[in-house]
Amino acid sequence: MTTTYPITSPLGDAARDAVGDELQAALTDLIDLSLIGKQAHWNVVGRHFKDVHEHLDELVDLARGAADQVAERAAAIGVSPDGRAATVAKTSGAPEFERGWRRDADVVAAIVETAAAVGSRMRARVESTDKTDLVTQDLFIEITTKLEQAHWMWQAQQS
């Protein structure tokens, strides 16, 4: 592993490292969210299959777009992002999604739980970057807003 920083950072070393840790954790959560969304997308069955199937694509697009923004922010501050499958599997804070066919109502419940967990972790990152990097905090606020909106929309399907 290289310990040099070929990309200069607008932050001091301590701030870069602290913010980099938060960005890396966000990246793995968001990649995992996108993978969970696709796993659910491929395995959902039931009366509301089509609606849930299509809504899952929206969630995957949100997670993939946010992951890209987070990875690019990390690179911009001189931190090498790590989105490898092994890293995601080891470090994601998203709840595990069960394998196999899943009824539409069970998928909705699992996505509500997953979106809540990822959103809560993202909200904590908003707070943790308050003193170290307001630009990254702004990115986390933007992503949290989208995740909380997605969470609301998934919850609304449970009624």
Short mmCIF file of C-alpha atoms in Angstrom, two decimals:
data_model
loop_
_atom_site.label_atom_id
_atom_site.label_comp_id
_atom_site.label_asym_id
_atom_site.label_seq_id
_atom_site.Cartn_x
_atom_site.Cartn_y
_atom_site.Cartn_z
CA MET A 1 0.00 0.00 0.00
CA THR A 2 1.34 3.40 -0.90
CA THR A 3 1.48 5.98 1.85
CA THR A 4 2.39 8.91 -0.34
CA TYR A 5 -0.20 11.43 -1.40
CA PRO A 6 0.21 12.32 -5.09
CA ILE A 7 -2.86 14.58 -4.90
CA THR A 8 -2.36 17.60 -2.67
CA SER A 9 -5.09 18.35 -0.19
CA PRO A 10 -6.70 21.66 0.66
CA LEU A 11 -6.91 20.29 4.22
CA GLY A 12 -4.22 19.79 6.80
CA ASP A 13 -3.02 16.23 7.34
CA ALA A 14 -5.17 15.56 10.42
CA ALA A 15 -8.31 16.99 8.84
CA ARG A 16 -7.62 15.13 5.57
CA ASP A 17 -7.27 11.84 7.43
CA ALA A 18 -10.39 12.38 9.57
CA VAL A 19 -12.53 13.48 6.64
CA GLY A 20 -11.04 10.72 4.49
CA ASP A 21 -12.16 8.12 7.04
CA GLU A 22 -15.70 9.51 6.95
CA LEU A 23 -15.74 9.58 3.16
CA GLN A 24 -14.45 6.01 2.98
CA ALA A 25 -17.11 4.77 5.40
CA ALA A 26 -19.80 6.60 3.42
CA LEU A 27 -18.48 5.10 0.20
CA THR A 28 -18.75 1.52 1.43
CA ASP A 29 -22.25 2.10 2.83
CA LEU A 30 -23.43 3.60 -0.46
CA ILE A 31 -21.88 0.89 -2.62
CA ASP A 32 -23.49 -1.72 -0.38
CA LEU A 33 -26.84 0.08 -0.60
CA SER A 34 -26.61 -0.08 -4.40
CA LEU A 35 -25.77 -3.79 -4.28
CA ILE A 36 -28.61 -4.50 -1.85
CA GLY A 37 -30.96 -2.60 -4.14
CA LYS A 38 -29.92 -4.71 -7.13
CA GLN A 39 -30.14 -7.96 -5.14
CA ALA A 40 -33.67 -7.03 -4.11
CA HIS A 41 -34.48 -5.90 -7.68
CA TRP A 42 -33.54 -9.30 -9.10
CA ASN A 43 -35.31 -11.33 -6.41
CA VAL A 44 -38.55 -9.50 -5.59
CA VAL A 45 -41.79 -11.38 -6.26
CA GLY A 46 -45.40 -10.71 -5.44
CA ARG A 47 -48.45 -8.75 -6.39
CA HIS A 48 -46.61 -5.41 -6.34
CA PHE A 49 -43.54 -6.76 -8.13
CA LYS A 50 -43.44 -4.19 -10.94
CA ASP A 51 -43.75 -1.12 -8.70
CA VAL A 52 -41.16 -2.38 -6.21
CA HIS A 53 -38.85 -3.60 -9.00
CA GLU A 54 -38.86 -0.17 -10.67
CA HIS A 55 -38.58 1.74 -7.39
CA LEU A 56 -35.48 -0.30 -6.56
CA ASP A 57 -33.82 0.98 -9.73
CA GLU A 58 -34.35 4.53 -8.46
CA LEU A 59 -32.68 3.61 -5.16
CA VAL A 60 -29.75 2.00 -6.97
CA ASP A 61 -29.29 5.10 -9.13
CA LEU A 62 -29.34 7.32 -6.04
CA ALA A 63 -26.78 5.15 -4.22
CA ARG A 64 -24.47 4.80 -7.23
CA GLY A 65 -24.54 8.53 -7.94
CA ALA A 66 -23.87 9.38 -4.31
CA ALA A 67 -21.04 6.82 -4.11
CA ASP A 68 -19.39 8.42 -7.12
CA GLN A 69 -19.68 11.89 -5.58
CA VAL A 70 -18.18 10.63 -2.31
CA ALA A 71 -15.31 8.84 -4.05
CA GLU A 72 -14.52 11.89 -6.13
CA ARG A 73 -14.58 14.12 -3.04
CA ALA A 74 -12.13 11.76 -1.34
CA ALA A 75 -9.82 11.91 -4.34
CA ALA A 76 -10.12 15.71 -4.44
CA ILE A 77 -8.82 15.98 -0.88
CA GLY A 78 -5.95 13.56 -1.55
CA VAL A 79 -7.49 10.36 -0.19
CA SER A 80 -7.55 7.24 -2.35
CA PRO A 81 -11.11 5.82 -2.30
CA ASP A 82 -11.49 2.05 -1.87
CA GLY A 83 -14.62 0.56 -3.39
CA ARG A 84 -13.37 -3.00 -3.73
CA ALA A 85 -15.87 -5.76 -2.97
CA ALA A 86 -13.76 -7.10 -0.08
CA THR A 87 -13.59 -3.64 1.51
CA VAL A 88 -17.34 -3.12 1.15
CA ALA A 89 -18.07 -6.56 2.62
CA LYS A 90 -15.79 -5.90 5.60
CA THR A 91 -16.76 -2.34 6.44
CA SER A 92 -20.30 -1.52 5.34
CA GLY A 93 -22.72 -0.59 8.08
CA ALA A 94 -25.79 -1.49 6.03
CA PRO A 95 -27.88 -4.40 7.32
CA GLU A 96 -27.39 -7.69 5.50
CA PHE A 97 -29.99 -8.48 2.86
CA GLU A 98 -31.07 -12.13 2.77
CA ARG A 99 -30.40 -14.22 -0.30
CA GLY A 100 -33.13 -15.72 -2.47
CA TRP A 101 -36.64 -14.78 -3.58
CA ARG A 102 -38.33 -12.21 -1.36
CA ARG A 103 -41.99 -11.19 -1.20
CA ASP A 104 -42.62 -7.60 -2.19
CA ALA A 105 -43.74 -6.57 1.31
CA ASP A 106 -40.62 -8.15 2.82
CA VAL A 107 -38.41 -6.33 0.33
CA VAL A 108 -40.07 -3.02 1.16
CA ALA A 109 -39.55 -3.64 4.90
CA ALA A 110 -35.90 -4.58 4.35
CA ILE A 111 -35.28 -1.49 2.21
CA VAL A 112 -36.94 0.73 4.82
CA GLU A 113 -34.57 -0.71 7.44
CA THR A 114 -31.54 -0.39 5.16
CA ALA A 115 -32.32 3.17 4.07
CA ALA A 116 -32.83 4.16 7.71
CA ALA A 117 -29.51 2.64 8.76
CA VAL A 118 -27.51 4.20 5.92
CA GLY A 119 -29.29 7.54 6.39
CA SER A 120 -28.58 7.53 10.12
CA ARG A 121 -24.90 6.83 9.54
CA MET A 122 -24.79 9.59 6.93
CA ARG A 123 -26.45 12.04 9.32
CA ALA A 124 -23.72 11.26 11.89
CA ARG A 125 -21.13 12.10 9.22
CA VAL A 126 -22.77 15.48 8.73
CA GLU A 127 -22.10 16.20 12.39
CA SER A 128 -18.58 14.79 12.37
CA THR A 129 -17.43 17.01 9.50
CA ASP A 130 -18.79 20.21 11.02
CA LYS A 131 -15.38 21.38 12.19
CA THR A 132 -13.07 19.60 9.73
CA ASP A 133 -14.43 20.26 6.23
CA LEU A 134 -17.59 22.18 5.40
CA VAL A 135 -17.39 21.22 1.72
CA THR A 136 -17.58 17.53 2.59
CA GLN A 137 -20.26 18.30 5.16
CA ASP A 138 -22.30 19.97 2.42
CA LEU A 139 -21.98 16.84 0.27
CA PHE A 140 -23.08 14.67 3.19
CA ILE A 141 -26.07 16.98 3.77
CA GLU A 142 -27.09 16.66 0.12
CA ILE A 143 -26.82 12.87 0.20
CA THR A 144 -28.61 12.63 3.54
CA THR A 145 -31.48 14.70 2.16
CA LYS A 146 -31.87 12.27 -0.75
CA LEU A 147 -31.57 9.19 1.48
CA GLU A 148 -34.16 10.50 3.92
CA GLN A 149 -36.52 11.27 1.05
CA ALA A 150 -36.02 7.73 -0.29
CA HIS A 151 -36.62 6.33 3.20
CA TRP A 152 -39.90 8.25 3.43
CA MET A 153 -41.05 6.98 0.03
CA TRP A 154 -40.25 3.39 0.93
CA GLN A 155 -42.03 3.75 4.27
CA ALA A 156 -45.11 5.07 2.48
CA GLN A 157 -45.36 1.75 0.63
CA GLN A 158 -45.84 -0.08 3.92
CA SER A 159 -49.29 1.39 4.56
#
